[in-house]
mmCIF file of N, CA and C in Angstrom:
data_model
loop_
_atom_site.group_PDB
_atom_site.id
_atom_site.type_symbol
_atom_site.label_atom_id
_atom_site.label_comp_id
_atom_site.label_asym_id
_atom_site.label_seq_id
_atom_site.Cartn_x
_atom_site.Cartn_y
_atom_site.Cartn_z
ATOM 1 N N MET A 245 26.329 -9.603 1.316
ATOM 2 C CA MET A 245 25.441 -8.758 0.518
ATOM 3 C C MET A 245 26.285 -8.008 -0.519
ATOM 4 N N SER A 246 25.881 -8.120 -1.771
ATOM 5 C CA SER A 246 26.674 -7.475 -2.823
ATOM 6 C C SER A 246 26.228 -6.022 -3.013
ATOM 7 N N MET A 247 27.175 -5.204 -3.398
ATOM 8 C CA MET A 247 26.879 -3.808 -3.682
ATOM 9 C C MET A 247 26.246 -3.709 -5.059
ATOM 10 N N GLN A 248 25.252 -2.846 -5.172
ATOM 11 C CA GLN A 248 24.621 -2.636 -6.468
ATOM 12 C C GLN A 248 25.533 -1.828 -7.384
ATOM 13 N N THR A 249 25.557 -2.181 -8.642
ATOM 14 C CA THR A 249 26.279 -1.363 -9.614
ATOM 15 C C THR A 249 25.450 -0.114 -9.908
ATOM 16 N N ASP A 250 26.077 0.874 -10.526
ATOM 17 C CA ASP A 250 25.322 2.061 -10.918
ATOM 18 C C ASP A 250 24.187 1.721 -11.871
ATOM 19 N N ALA A 251 24.442 0.806 -12.798
ATOM 20 C CA ALA A 251 23.381 0.397 -13.741
ATOM 21 C C ALA A 251 22.220 -0.233 -12.990
ATOM 22 N N GLU A 252 22.500 -1.063 -11.989
ATOM 23 C CA GLU A 252 21.426 -1.693 -11.213
ATOM 24 C C GLU A 252 20.644 -0.659 -10.410
ATOM 25 N N LYS A 253 21.345 0.307 -9.821
ATOM 26 C CA LYS A 253 20.658 1.383 -9.074
ATOM 27 C C LYS A 253 19.789 2.211 -10.014
ATOM 28 N N THR A 254 20.358 2.561 -11.180
ATOM 29 C CA THR A 254 19.641 3.358 -12.157
ATOM 30 C C THR A 254 18.397 2.602 -12.632
ATOM 31 N N ARG A 255 18.558 1.301 -12.921
ATOM 32 C CA ARG A 255 17.419 0.474 -13.365
ATOM 33 C C ARG A 255 16.328 0.430 -12.307
ATOM 34 N N ALA A 256 16.702 0.243 -11.049
ATOM 35 C CA ALA A 256 15.703 0.186 -9.969
ATOM 36 C C ALA A 256 14.949 1.508 -9.855
ATOM 37 N N LEU A 257 15.663 2.629 -9.959
ATOM 38 C CA LEU A 257 15.018 3.948 -9.883
ATOM 39 C C LEU A 257 14.131 4.173 -11.110
ATOM 40 N N ASN A 258 14.565 3.724 -12.274
ATOM 41 C CA ASN A 258 13.759 3.874 -13.480
ATOM 42 C C ASN A 258 12.497 3.022 -13.378
ATOM 43 N N ASP A 259 12.624 1.789 -12.853
ATOM 44 C CA ASP A 259 11.450 0.925 -12.693
ATOM 45 C C ASP A 259 10.455 1.549 -11.732
ATOM 46 N N GLU A 260 10.956 2.169 -10.676
ATOM 47 C CA GLU A 260 10.075 2.831 -9.693
ATOM 48 C C GLU A 260 9.271 3.946 -10.357
ATOM 49 N N LEU A 261 9.925 4.720 -11.208
ATOM 50 C CA LEU A 261 9.217 5.790 -11.932
ATOM 51 C C LEU A 261 8.251 5.208 -12.945
ATOM 52 N N ARG A 262 8.720 4.240 -13.724
ATOM 53 C CA ARG A 262 7.896 3.665 -14.795
ATOM 54 C C ARG A 262 6.683 2.924 -14.228
ATOM 55 N N GLN A 263 6.879 2.196 -13.139
ATOM 56 C CA GLN A 263 5.810 1.354 -12.609
ATOM 57 C C GLN A 263 4.867 2.089 -11.652
ATOM 58 N N HIS A 264 5.384 3.091 -10.943
ATOM 59 C CA HIS A 264 4.574 3.717 -9.894
ATOM 60 C C HIS A 264 4.530 5.236 -9.993
ATOM 61 N N LEU A 265 5.227 5.812 -10.998
ATOM 62 C CA LEU A 265 5.342 7.256 -11.174
ATOM 63 C C LEU A 265 5.869 7.917 -9.892
ATOM 64 N N LEU A 266 6.837 7.241 -9.259
ATOM 65 C CA LEU A 266 7.479 7.763 -8.062
ATOM 66 C C LEU A 266 8.930 8.099 -8.369
ATOM 67 N N GLY A 267 9.421 9.157 -7.759
ATOM 68 C CA GLY A 267 10.831 9.479 -7.886
ATOM 69 C C GLY A 267 11.166 10.318 -9.103
ATOM 70 N N GLY A 268 10.151 10.974 -9.663
ATOM 71 C CA GLY A 268 10.420 11.797 -10.816
ATOM 72 C C GLY A 268 9.153 12.401 -11.363
ATOM 73 N N GLY A 269 9.259 12.928 -12.564
ATOM 74 C CA GLY A 269 8.115 13.556 -13.220
ATOM 75 C C GLY A 269 7.719 12.790 -14.456
ATOM 76 N N ALA A 270 6.531 13.097 -14.947
ATOM 77 C CA ALA A 270 6.022 12.454 -16.165
ATOM 78 C C ALA A 270 5.486 13.518 -17.105
ATOM 79 N N VAL A 271 5.798 13.351 -18.381
ATOM 80 C CA VAL A 271 5.344 14.280 -19.418
ATOM 81 C C VAL A 271 4.703 13.461 -20.511
ATOM 82 N N ILE A 272 3.565 13.962 -21.015
ATOM 83 C CA ILE A 272 2.971 13.355 -22.208
ATOM 84 C C ILE A 272 2.950 14.398 -23.305
ATOM 85 N N THR A 273 3.099 13.951 -24.541
ATOM 86 C CA THR A 273 3.084 14.857 -25.669
ATOM 87 C C THR A 273 1.646 15.153 -26.082
ATOM 88 N N ALA A 274 1.481 16.131 -26.967
ATOM 89 C CA ALA A 274 0.152 16.510 -27.467
ATOM 90 C C ALA A 274 -0.524 15.315 -28.142
ATOM 91 N N GLY A 275 0.249 14.538 -28.881
ATOM 92 C CA GLY A 275 -0.335 13.385 -29.566
ATOM 93 C C GLY A 275 -0.887 12.339 -28.608
ATOM 94 N N ILE A 276 -0.246 12.183 -27.468
ATOM 95 C CA ILE A 276 -0.753 11.271 -26.435
ATOM 96 C C ILE A 276 -1.982 11.869 -25.757
ATOM 97 N N ALA A 277 -1.906 13.152 -25.437
ATOM 98 C CA ALA A 277 -3.041 13.815 -24.789
ATOM 99 C C ALA A 277 -4.304 13.729 -25.650
ATOM 100 N N GLU A 278 -4.128 13.795 -26.977
ATOM 101 C CA GLU A 278 -5.266 13.725 -27.895
ATOM 102 C C GLU A 278 -6.016 12.396 -27.805
ATOM 103 N N LEU A 279 -5.371 11.366 -27.284
ATOM 104 C CA LEU A 279 -6.027 10.065 -27.146
ATOM 105 C C LEU A 279 -7.128 10.104 -26.098
ATOM 106 N N GLY A 280 -7.080 11.099 -25.217
ATOM 107 C CA GLY A 280 -8.116 11.243 -24.180
ATOM 108 C C GLY A 280 -7.680 10.632 -22.859
ATOM 109 N N PRO A 281 -8.315 11.105 -21.755
ATOM 110 C CA PRO A 281 -7.880 10.685 -20.420
ATOM 111 C C PRO A 281 -7.975 9.189 -20.158
ATOM 112 N N GLU A 282 -8.999 8.540 -20.675
ATOM 113 C CA GLU A 282 -9.171 7.097 -20.432
ATOM 114 C C GLU A 282 -8.027 6.336 -21.087
ATOM 115 N N ALA A 283 -7.693 6.702 -22.324
ATOM 116 C CA ALA A 283 -6.605 6.033 -23.038
ATOM 117 C C ALA A 283 -5.268 6.303 -22.346
ATOM 118 N N VAL A 284 -5.064 7.550 -21.905
ATOM 119 C CA VAL A 284 -3.810 7.886 -21.233
ATOM 120 C C VAL A 284 -3.661 7.050 -19.952
ATOM 121 N N GLU A 285 -4.751 6.894 -19.221
ATOM 122 C CA GLU A 285 -4.701 6.070 -17.998
ATOM 123 C C GLU A 285 -4.321 4.629 -18.327
ATOM 124 N N ARG A 286 -4.913 4.064 -19.386
ATOM 125 C CA ARG A 286 -4.569 2.697 -19.788
ATOM 126 C C ARG A 286 -3.109 2.629 -20.271
ATOM 127 N N LEU A 287 -2.677 3.675 -20.943
ATOM 128 C CA LEU A 287 -1.310 3.709 -21.447
ATOM 129 C C LEU A 287 -0.295 3.715 -20.320
ATOM 130 N N VAL A 288 -0.569 4.513 -19.284
ATOM 131 C CA VAL A 288 0.327 4.554 -18.105
ATOM 132 C C VAL A 288 0.384 3.176 -17.454
ATOM 133 N N LYS A 289 -0.759 2.476 -17.381
ATOM 134 C CA LYS A 289 -0.762 1.115 -16.807
ATOM 135 C C LYS A 289 0.007 0.141 -17.707
ATOM 136 N N THR A 290 -0.075 0.317 -19.013
ATOM 137 C CA THR A 290 0.642 -0.538 -19.950
ATOM 138 C C THR A 290 2.144 -0.357 -19.778
ATOM 139 N N ILE A 291 2.570 0.878 -19.637
ATOM 140 C CA ILE A 291 3.996 1.164 -19.425
ATOM 141 C C ILE A 291 4.479 0.576 -18.105
ATOM 142 N N ALA A 292 3.607 0.625 -17.086
ATOM 143 C CA ALA A 292 3.977 0.085 -15.774
ATOM 144 C C ALA A 292 4.327 -1.396 -15.846
ATOM 145 N N VAL A 293 3.655 -2.148 -16.714
ATOM 146 C CA VAL A 293 3.887 -3.583 -16.788
ATOM 147 C C VAL A 293 4.790 -3.965 -17.979
ATOM 148 N N PHE A 294 5.235 -2.977 -18.736
ATOM 149 C CA PHE A 294 6.102 -3.232 -19.883
ATOM 150 C C PHE A 294 7.351 -3.967 -19.394
ATOM 151 N N ASP A 295 7.687 -5.091 -20.064
ATOM 152 C CA ASP A 295 8.893 -5.810 -19.658
ATOM 153 C C ASP A 295 9.664 -6.337 -20.859
ATOM 154 N N ASP A 296 9.422 -5.760 -22.016
ATOM 155 C CA ASP A 296 10.071 -6.221 -23.256
ATOM 156 C C ASP A 296 11.436 -5.556 -23.423
ATOM 157 N N PHE A 297 12.268 -5.673 -22.407
ATOM 158 C CA PHE A 297 13.614 -5.103 -22.445
ATOM 159 C C PHE A 297 14.580 -6.180 -22.935
ATOM 160 N N CYS A 298 15.417 -5.800 -23.903
ATOM 161 C CA CYS A 298 16.427 -6.715 -24.404
ATOM 162 C C CYS A 298 17.644 -5.873 -24.774
ATOM 163 N N HIS A 299 18.716 -6.527 -25.169
ATOM 164 C CA HIS A 299 19.934 -5.772 -25.449
ATOM 165 C C HIS A 299 19.726 -4.749 -26.569
ATOM 166 N N ALA A 300 18.880 -5.070 -27.544
ATOM 167 C CA ALA A 300 18.660 -4.171 -28.679
ATOM 168 C C ALA A 300 18.039 -2.850 -28.252
ATOM 169 N N ASN A 301 17.053 -2.903 -27.335
ATOM 170 C CA ASN A 301 16.386 -1.657 -26.942
ATOM 171 C C ASN A 301 16.834 -1.158 -25.564
ATOM 172 N N ASP A 302 17.679 -1.912 -24.883
ATOM 173 C CA ASP A 302 18.110 -1.537 -23.538
ATOM 174 C C ASP A 302 19.571 -1.951 -23.351
ATOM 175 N N PRO A 303 20.479 -1.382 -24.163
ATOM 176 C CA PRO A 303 21.868 -1.845 -24.163
ATOM 177 C C PRO A 303 22.599 -1.667 -22.829
ATOM 178 N N TYR A 304 22.147 -0.704 -22.012
ATOM 179 C CA TYR A 304 22.809 -0.485 -20.717
ATOM 180 C C TYR A 304 22.039 -1.119 -19.552
ATOM 181 N N ALA A 305 20.959 -1.848 -19.870
ATOM 182 C CA ALA A 305 20.141 -2.547 -18.867
ATOM 183 C C ALA A 305 19.607 -1.595 -17.816
ATOM 184 N N GLU A 306 19.196 -0.393 -18.251
ATOM 185 C CA GLU A 306 18.679 0.611 -17.312
ATOM 186 C C GLU A 306 17.160 0.783 -17.388
ATOM 187 N N HIS A 307 16.491 0.069 -18.298
ATOM 188 C CA HIS A 307 15.030 0.149 -18.428
ATOM 189 C C HIS A 307 14.554 1.588 -18.648
ATOM 190 N N ASP A 308 15.279 2.320 -19.509
ATOM 191 C CA ASP A 308 14.959 3.743 -19.680
ATOM 192 C C ASP A 308 14.221 4.049 -20.989
ATOM 193 N N PHE A 309 13.890 3.012 -21.792
ATOM 194 C CA PHE A 309 13.254 3.255 -23.069
ATOM 195 C C PHE A 309 12.432 2.046 -23.450
ATOM 196 N N GLY A 310 11.311 2.291 -24.126
ATOM 197 C CA GLY A 310 10.523 1.205 -24.673
ATOM 198 C C GLY A 310 9.627 1.718 -25.785
ATOM 199 N N VAL A 311 9.278 0.835 -26.694
ATOM 200 C CA VAL A 311 8.326 1.153 -27.765
ATOM 201 C C VAL A 311 7.400 -0.050 -27.922
ATOM 202 N N PHE A 312 6.126 0.234 -28.138
ATOM 203 C CA PHE A 312 5.157 -0.842 -28.269
ATOM 204 C C PHE A 312 3.920 -0.327 -28.995
ATOM 205 N N ASP A 313 3.071 -1.248 -29.413
ATOM 206 C CA ASP A 313 1.837 -0.906 -30.082
ATOM 207 C C ASP A 313 0.735 -0.699 -29.036
ATOM 208 N N PHE A 314 0.037 0.425 -29.148
ATOM 209 C CA PHE A 314 -1.056 0.736 -28.240
ATOM 210 C C PHE A 314 -2.272 1.099 -29.088
ATOM 211 N N ASP A 315 -3.263 0.212 -29.131
ATOM 212 C CA ASP A 315 -4.461 0.445 -29.937
ATOM 213 C C ASP A 315 -4.122 0.843 -31.370
ATOM 214 N N GLY A 316 -3.108 0.190 -31.952
ATOM 215 C CA GLY A 316 -2.748 0.469 -33.333
ATOM 216 C C GLY A 316 -1.814 1.654 -33.530
ATOM 217 N N THR A 317 -1.364 2.259 -32.443
ATOM 218 C CA THR A 317 -0.446 3.400 -32.514
ATOM 219 C C THR A 317 0.878 2.981 -31.874
ATOM 220 N N ALA A 318 1.983 3.269 -32.564
ATOM 221 C CA ALA A 318 3.295 2.999 -31.967
ATOM 222 C C ALA A 318 3.575 4.084 -30.918
ATOM 223 N N VAL A 319 3.816 3.645 -29.690
ATOM 224 C CA VAL A 319 4.044 4.538 -28.572
ATOM 225 C C VAL A 319 5.437 4.245 -27.982
ATOM 226 N N MET A 320 6.104 5.306 -27.559
ATOM 227 C CA MET A 320 7.420 5.190 -26.950
ATOM 228 C C MET A 320 7.419 5.837 -25.565
ATOM 229 N N PHE A 321 8.255 5.327 -24.698
ATOM 230 C CA PHE A 321 8.560 6.062 -23.458
ATOM 231 C C PHE A 321 10.054 6.157 -23.326
ATOM 232 N N LYS A 322 10.509 7.253 -22.744
ATOM 233 C CA LYS A 322 11.942 7.488 -22.561
ATOM 234 C C LYS A 322 12.127 8.177 -21.221
ATOM 235 N N ILE A 323 13.072 7.683 -20.426
ATOM 236 C CA ILE A 323 13.399 8.335 -19.165
ATOM 237 C C ILE A 323 14.716 9.076 -19.344
ATOM 238 N N ASP A 324 14.690 10.369 -19.042
ATOM 239 C CA ASP A 324 15.883 11.199 -19.111
ATOM 240 C C ASP A 324 16.294 11.607 -17.704
ATOM 241 N N TYR A 325 17.585 11.909 -17.569
ATOM 242 C CA TYR A 325 18.161 12.215 -16.256
ATOM 243 C C TYR A 325 18.659 13.656 -16.266
ATOM 244 N N PHE A 326 18.070 14.482 -15.424
ATOM 245 C CA PHE A 326 18.457 15.885 -15.319
ATOM 246 C C PHE A 326 19.047 16.159 -13.942
ATOM 247 N N ASP A 327 19.763 17.260 -13.841
ATOM 248 C CA ASP A 327 20.165 17.719 -12.518
ATOM 249 C C ASP A 327 18.908 18.274 -11.814
ATOM 250 N N LYS A 328 19.031 18.613 -10.554
ATOM 251 C CA LYS A 328 17.863 19.032 -9.777
ATOM 252 C C LYS A 328 17.232 20.316 -10.296
ATOM 253 N N SER A 329 18.006 21.150 -11.037
ATOM 254 C CA SER A 329 17.452 22.376 -11.596
ATOM 255 C C SER A 329 16.711 22.154 -12.907
ATOM 256 N N LEU A 330 16.816 20.928 -13.439
ATOM 257 C CA LEU A 330 16.237 20.553 -14.736
ATOM 258 C C LEU A 330 16.868 21.311 -15.905
ATOM 259 N N ASN A 331 18.050 21.883 -15.681
ATOM 260 C CA ASN A 331 18.736 22.644 -16.742
ATOM 261 C C ASN A 331 19.775 21.806 -17.465
ATOM 262 N N PHE A 332 20.365 20.839 -16.779
ATOM 263 C CA PHE A 332 21.471 20.080 -17.363
ATOM 264 C C PHE A 332 21.275 18.600 -17.111
ATOM 265 N N ARG A 333 22.087 17.783 -17.765
ATOM 266 C CA ARG A 333 22.034 16.342 -17.515
ATOM 267 C C ARG A 333 22.521 16.061 -16.088
ATOM 268 N N SER A 334 22.021 14.999 -15.521
ATOM 269 C CA SER A 334 22.435 14.608 -14.188
ATOM 270 C C SER A 334 23.898 14.198 -14.182
ATOM 271 N N PRO A 335 24.634 14.600 -13.132
ATOM 272 C CA PRO A 335 26.018 14.160 -13.023
ATOM 273 C C PRO A 335 26.131 12.660 -12.700
ATOM 274 N N ASN A 336 25.056 12.066 -12.136
ATOM 275 C CA ASN A 336 25.103 10.654 -11.770
ATOM 276 C C ASN A 336 23.673 10.113 -11.673
ATOM 277 N N PRO A 337 23.158 9.521 -12.776
ATOM 278 C CA PRO A 337 21.774 9.008 -12.779
ATOM 279 C C PRO A 337 21.480 7.963 -11.704
ATOM 280 N N ALA A 338 22.517 7.331 -11.136
ATOM 281 C CA ALA A 338 22.306 6.318 -10.099
ATOM 282 C C ALA A 338 22.062 6.932 -8.728
ATOM 283 N N ASP A 339 22.234 8.263 -8.619
ATOM 284 C CA ASP A 339 22.112 8.957 -7.326
ATOM 285 C C ASP A 339 20.889 9.867 -7.349
ATOM 286 N N PRO A 340 19.816 9.465 -6.652
ATOM 287 C CA PRO A 340 18.591 10.290 -6.662
ATOM 288 C C PRO A 340 18.777 11.642 -6.010
ATOM 289 N N ALA A 341 19.817 11.804 -5.194
ATOM 290 C CA ALA A 341 20.046 13.101 -4.547
ATOM 291 C C ALA A 341 20.457 14.186 -5.543
ATOM 292 N N VAL A 342 21.000 13.769 -6.692
ATOM 293 C CA VAL A 342 21.453 14.751 -7.690
ATOM 294 C C VAL A 342 20.712 14.589 -9.006
ATOM 295 N N THR A 343 19.681 13.769 -9.026
ATOM 296 C CA THR A 343 19.004 13.449 -10.291
ATOM 297 C C THR A 343 17.500 13.691 -10.203
ATOM 298 N N GLU A 344 16.965 14.337 -11.220
ATOM 299 C CA GLU A 344 15.513 14.433 -11.413
ATOM 300 C C GLU A 344 15.201 13.601 -12.664
ATOM 301 N N ARG A 345 14.427 12.526 -12.478
ATOM 302 C CA ARG A 345 14.043 11.663 -13.589
ATOM 303 C C ARG A 345 12.764 12.202 -14.204
ATOM 304 N N ILE A 346 12.720 12.197 -15.530
ATOM 305 C CA ILE A 346 11.494 12.579 -16.249
ATOM 306 C C ILE A 346 11.207 11.492 -17.270
ATOM 307 N N ILE A 347 10.003 10.910 -17.178
ATOM 308 C CA ILE A 347 9.579 9.949 -18.186
ATOM 309 C C ILE A 347 8.694 10.698 -19.187
ATOM 310 N N THR A 348 9.016 10.578 -20.453
ATOM 311 C CA THR A 348 8.228 11.201 -21.514
ATOM 312 C C THR A 348 7.526 10.082 -22.290
ATOM 313 N N ILE A 349 6.227 10.274 -22.490
ATOM 314 C CA ILE A 349 5.415 9.315 -23.230
ATOM 315 C C ILE A 349 4.965 10.003 -24.512
ATOM 316 N N MET A 350 5.282 9.382 -25.671
ATOM 317 C CA MET A 350 4.998 10.034 -26.943
ATOM 318 C C MET A 350 4.588 9.003 -27.994
ATOM 319 N N ARG A 351 3.904 9.487 -29.003
ATOM 320 C CA ARG A 351 3.698 8.631 -30.190
ATOM 321 C C ARG A 351 5.025 8.563 -30.935
ATOM 322 N N ALA A 352 5.332 7.425 -31.512
ATOM 323 C CA ALA A 352 6.593 7.272 -32.228
ATOM 324 C C ALA A 352 6.708 8.292 -33.371
ATOM 325 N N ASP A 353 5.577 8.651 -33.992
ATOM 326 C CA ASP A 353 5.651 9.608 -35.100
ATOM 327 C C ASP A 353 5.868 11.046 -34.634
ATOM 328 N N GLU A 354 5.903 11.259 -33.326
ATOM 329 C CA GLU A 354 6.207 12.594 -32.790
ATOM 330 C C GLU A 354 7.675 12.736 -32.446
ATOM 331 N N TYR A 355 8.416 11.632 -32.496
ATOM 332 C CA TYR A 355 9.807 11.652 -32.085
ATOM 333 C C TYR A 355 10.656 12.445 -33.048
#
């Protein structure tokens, strides 16, 4: 059995958050909230199945960012890694004991 690299551990934890909203928090911007609850629900499901990761948008193979068209609007998601106090960056994103993951969903024009 091979040991997982930090990038593989981080990717698995990011996929868990992105696909199931487990292991972290989720934030939506005002522009996303304006789309309404039904659209937000569809958007969360779209992000869950997003698999358009390539070296250009995912250079570290951590599945922490994506951008796509949603009903004619460019939408982005980004996963950031904080320490447990949410004050600083995580010392080790591959270790859930010291990391709080937050996925932010925003319109690209809000970035």
